[in-house]
């Protein structure tokens, strides 16, 4: 059982994940889409969900945006996380890919909708196994 302090940190990770996911939905599905920042928030929601789950197991993790690395750490504790490998691989590049000048300005709408689908899948999965 988690101490109240640990539970508070887990809840904070998940609240941030939910906030990023809500932002992603607005940015991708809204009347004036901003796919670049929407996809960034998709990646962030997945990252924060995985970090929340690792925190719930009182496991330390490296500061990283690599969802594959975080997922691998989750899989060492619970092999069910394996179903998220495709989602993690797809979302990881969105942490940095569209954030700076000189990069491709914006992902296409189809990729943005796929990012949102994968982000929702990861957030929902993490909540289901908590």
PDB file of C-alpha atoms in Angstrom:
ATOM      1  CA  UNK A   1       0.000   0.000   0.000  1.00  0.00           C
ATOM      2  CA  UNK A   2       1.243   3.462  -0.894  1.00  0.00           C
ATOM      3  CA  UNK A   3       1.889   6.095   1.699  1.00  0.00           C
ATOM      4  CA  UNK A   4      -0.286   9.213   1.345  1.00  0.00           C
ATOM      5  CA  UNK A   5       2.769  11.094   0.081  1.00  0.00           C
ATOM      6  CA  UNK A   6       3.416   8.570  -2.708  1.00  0.00           C
ATOM      7  CA  UNK A   7      -0.271   8.453  -3.594  1.00  0.00           C
ATOM      8  CA  UNK A   8      -0.284  12.224  -3.875  1.00  0.00           C
ATOM      9  CA  UNK A   9       2.622  12.107  -6.327  1.00  0.00           C
ATOM     10  CA  UNK A  10       0.912   9.376  -8.379  1.00  0.00           C
ATOM     11  CA  UNK A  11      -2.285  11.431  -8.460  1.00  0.00           C
ATOM     12  CA  UNK A  12      -0.293  14.471  -9.591  1.00  0.00           C
ATOM     13  CA  UNK A  13       1.309  12.563 -12.468  1.00  0.00           C
ATOM     14  CA  UNK A  14      -2.100  11.324 -13.593  1.00  0.00           C
ATOM     15  CA  UNK A  15      -3.701  14.767 -13.276  1.00  0.00           C
ATOM     16  CA  UNK A  16      -0.940  16.208 -15.476  1.00  0.00           C
ATOM     17  CA  UNK A  17      -1.451  13.359 -17.959  1.00  0.00           C
ATOM     18  CA  UNK A  18      -5.186  14.110 -18.080  1.00  0.00           C
ATOM     19  CA  UNK A  19      -4.497  17.814 -18.579  1.00  0.00           C
ATOM     20  CA  UNK A  20      -2.102  17.124 -21.448  1.00  0.00           C
ATOM     21  CA  UNK A  21      -4.611  14.755 -23.035  1.00  0.00           C
ATOM     22  CA  UNK A  22      -7.418  17.316 -22.760  1.00  0.00           C
ATOM     23  CA  UNK A  23      -5.140  19.923 -24.343  1.00  0.00           C
ATOM     24  CA  UNK A  24      -4.228  17.520 -27.144  1.00  0.00           C
ATOM     25  CA  UNK A  25      -7.893  16.897 -27.925  1.00  0.00           C
ATOM     26  CA  UNK A  26      -8.602  20.627 -28.182  1.00  0.00           C
ATOM     27  CA  UNK A  27      -5.527  21.256 -30.323  1.00  0.00           C
ATOM     28  CA  UNK A  28      -6.122  18.320 -32.685  1.00  0.00           C
ATOM     29  CA  UNK A  29      -9.919  18.174 -32.864  1.00  0.00           C
ATOM     30  CA  UNK A  30     -10.742  21.858 -32.383  1.00  0.00           C
ATOM     31  CA  UNK A  31     -11.975  24.356 -34.941  1.00  0.00           C
ATOM     32  CA  UNK A  32      -8.456  25.767 -35.370  1.00  0.00           C
ATOM     33  CA  UNK A  33      -6.143  22.742 -35.170  1.00  0.00           C
ATOM     34  CA  UNK A  34      -2.551  23.059 -34.048  1.00  0.00           C
ATOM     35  CA  UNK A  35      -1.243  19.598 -34.810  1.00  0.00           C
ATOM     36  CA  UNK A  36       2.336  20.226 -33.740  1.00  0.00           C
ATOM     37  CA  UNK A  37       1.533  21.180 -30.163  1.00  0.00           C
ATOM     38  CA  UNK A  38      -1.367  18.727 -30.074  1.00  0.00           C
ATOM     39  CA  UNK A  39       0.972  15.838 -30.838  1.00  0.00           C
ATOM     40  CA  UNK A  40       3.462  17.123 -28.294  1.00  0.00           C
ATOM     41  CA  UNK A  41       0.740  16.983 -25.637  1.00  0.00           C
ATOM     42  CA  UNK A  42      -0.161  13.454 -26.774  1.00  0.00           C
ATOM     43  CA  UNK A  43       3.388  12.338 -26.096  1.00  0.00           C
ATOM     44  CA  UNK A  44       3.430  14.192 -22.783  1.00  0.00           C
ATOM     45  CA  UNK A  45       0.190  12.585 -21.590  1.00  0.00           C
ATOM     46  CA  UNK A  46       1.568   9.126 -22.332  1.00  0.00           C
ATOM     47  CA  UNK A  47       4.892   9.923 -20.663  1.00  0.00           C
ATOM     48  CA  UNK A  48       3.254  11.253 -17.503  1.00  0.00           C
ATOM     49  CA  UNK A  49       0.913   8.264 -17.302  1.00  0.00           C
ATOM     50  CA  UNK A  50       3.804   5.819 -17.461  1.00  0.00           C
ATOM     51  CA  UNK A  51       5.761   7.824 -14.893  1.00  0.00           C
ATOM     52  CA  UNK A  52       2.683   7.821 -12.662  1.00  0.00           C
ATOM     53  CA  UNK A  53       2.456   4.044 -12.866  1.00  0.00           C
ATOM     54  CA  UNK A  54       6.166   3.636 -12.110  1.00  0.00           C
ATOM     55  CA  UNK A  55       5.734   5.975  -9.138  1.00  0.00           C
ATOM     56  CA  UNK A  56       2.811   3.847  -7.941  1.00  0.00           C
ATOM     57  CA  UNK A  57       5.258   0.944  -7.768  1.00  0.00           C
ATOM     58  CA  UNK A  58       7.804   3.170  -6.006  1.00  0.00           C
ATOM     59  CA  UNK A  59      10.233   2.699  -8.881  1.00  0.00           C
ATOM     60  CA  UNK A  60      12.678   5.413  -9.811  1.00  0.00           C
ATOM     61  CA  UNK A  61      13.078   6.332 -13.461  1.00  0.00           C
ATOM     62  CA  UNK A  62      15.506   8.362 -15.469  1.00  0.00           C
ATOM     63  CA  UNK A  63      14.476  11.812 -16.724  1.00  0.00           C
ATOM     64  CA  UNK A  64      13.610  10.953 -20.302  1.00  0.00           C
ATOM     65  CA  UNK A  65      11.025  11.554 -22.997  1.00  0.00           C
ATOM     66  CA  UNK A  66      11.684   8.086 -24.462  1.00  0.00           C
ATOM     67  CA  UNK A  67       8.423   6.208 -24.006  1.00  0.00           C
ATOM     68  CA  UNK A  68      10.090   2.973 -25.092  1.00  0.00           C
ATOM     69  CA  UNK A  69      12.522   3.208 -22.192  1.00  0.00           C
ATOM     70  CA  UNK A  70       9.751   3.958 -19.694  1.00  0.00           C
ATOM     71  CA  UNK A  71       7.585   1.196 -21.131  1.00  0.00           C
ATOM     72  CA  UNK A  72      10.428  -1.316 -20.897  1.00  0.00           C
ATOM     73  CA  UNK A  73      10.769  -0.467 -17.231  1.00  0.00           C
ATOM     74  CA  UNK A  74       7.019  -0.963 -16.758  1.00  0.00           C
ATOM     75  CA  UNK A  75       7.176  -4.321 -18.571  1.00  0.00           C
ATOM     76  CA  UNK A  76       9.777  -5.627 -16.127  1.00  0.00           C
ATOM     77  CA  UNK A  77       7.098  -5.307 -13.439  1.00  0.00           C
ATOM     78  CA  UNK A  78       3.996  -6.115 -15.497  1.00  0.00           C
ATOM     79  CA  UNK A  79       4.270  -7.804 -18.906  1.00  0.00           C
ATOM     80  CA  UNK A  80       0.791  -6.588 -19.877  1.00  0.00           C
ATOM     81  CA  UNK A  81       2.412  -3.263 -20.787  1.00  0.00           C
ATOM     82  CA  UNK A  82       3.764  -5.021 -23.874  1.00  0.00           C
ATOM     83  CA  UNK A  83       0.553  -4.136 -25.735  1.00  0.00           C
ATOM     84  CA  UNK A  84       1.626  -0.475 -25.705  1.00  0.00           C
ATOM     85  CA  UNK A  85       4.880  -0.910 -27.623  1.00  0.00           C
ATOM     86  CA  UNK A  86       3.525   0.333 -30.965  1.00  0.00           C
ATOM     87  CA  UNK A  87       1.925   3.340 -29.284  1.00  0.00           C
ATOM     88  CA  UNK A  88       5.130   4.220 -27.430  1.00  0.00           C
ATOM     89  CA  UNK A  89       7.229   3.930 -30.568  1.00  0.00           C
ATOM     90  CA  UNK A  90       4.823   6.146 -32.522  1.00  0.00           C
ATOM     91  CA  UNK A  91       4.525   8.843 -29.845  1.00  0.00           C
ATOM     92  CA  UNK A  92       8.135   9.198 -28.688  1.00  0.00           C
ATOM     93  CA  UNK A  93       9.315  11.435 -31.568  1.00  0.00           C
ATOM     94  CA  UNK A  94       6.573  13.973 -30.832  1.00  0.00           C
ATOM     95  CA  UNK A  95       8.430  15.035 -27.670  1.00  0.00           C
ATOM     96  CA  UNK A  96      10.851  17.026 -29.802  1.00  0.00           C
ATOM     97  CA  UNK A  97      10.140  16.570 -33.515  1.00  0.00           C
ATOM     98  CA  UNK A  98       8.015  19.669 -34.152  1.00  0.00           C
ATOM     99  CA  UNK A  99       9.160  21.984 -31.388  1.00  0.00           C
ATOM    100  CA  UNK A 100      11.896  24.025 -32.979  1.00  0.00           C
ATOM    101  CA  UNK A 101      12.345  26.180 -36.103  1.00  0.00           C
ATOM    102  CA  UNK A 102      13.903  24.324 -38.980  1.00  0.00           C
ATOM    103  CA  UNK A 103      12.039  21.142 -38.155  1.00  0.00           C
ATOM    104  CA  UNK A 104       9.038  20.029 -40.160  1.00  0.00           C
ATOM    105  CA  UNK A 105       6.468  22.583 -39.082  1.00  0.00           C
ATOM    106  CA  UNK A 106       3.481  20.357 -38.430  1.00  0.00           C
ATOM    107  CA  UNK A 107       2.489  16.689 -38.642  1.00  0.00           C
ATOM    108  CA  UNK A 108      -0.313  15.789 -41.045  1.00  0.00           C
ATOM    109  CA  UNK A 109      -3.869  15.541 -39.670  1.00  0.00           C
ATOM    110  CA  UNK A 110      -3.940  11.724 -39.992  1.00  0.00           C
ATOM    111  CA  UNK A 111      -0.775  11.328 -37.906  1.00  0.00           C
ATOM    112  CA  UNK A 112      -2.176  13.747 -35.344  1.00  0.00           C
ATOM    113  CA  UNK A 113      -5.378  11.746 -34.979  1.00  0.00           C
ATOM    114  CA  UNK A 114      -3.306   8.567 -34.650  1.00  0.00           C
ATOM    115  CA  UNK A 115      -1.191  10.230 -31.949  1.00  0.00           C
ATOM    116  CA  UNK A 116      -4.355  11.149 -30.072  1.00  0.00           C
ATOM    117  CA  UNK A 117      -5.662   7.580 -30.360  1.00  0.00           C
ATOM    118  CA  UNK A 118      -2.391   6.158 -29.026  1.00  0.00           C
ATOM    119  CA  UNK A 119      -2.212   8.690 -26.201  1.00  0.00           C
ATOM    120  CA  UNK A 120      -5.755   7.840 -25.118  1.00  0.00           C
ATOM    121  CA  UNK A 121      -4.856   4.135 -25.276  1.00  0.00           C
ATOM    122  CA  UNK A 122      -1.863   4.555 -22.980  1.00  0.00           C
ATOM    123  CA  UNK A 123      -3.663   6.767 -20.459  1.00  0.00           C
ATOM    124  CA  UNK A 124      -6.651   4.405 -20.331  1.00  0.00           C
ATOM    125  CA  UNK A 125      -4.436   1.327 -20.019  1.00  0.00           C
ATOM    126  CA  UNK A 126      -2.430   2.806 -17.157  1.00  0.00           C
ATOM    127  CA  UNK A 127      -5.610   3.722 -15.300  1.00  0.00           C
ATOM    128  CA  UNK A 128      -6.957   0.196 -15.847  1.00  0.00           C
ATOM    129  CA  UNK A 129      -3.927  -1.440 -14.226  1.00  0.00           C
ATOM    130  CA  UNK A 130      -3.553   0.928 -11.295  1.00  0.00           C
TER     131      UNK A 130
END
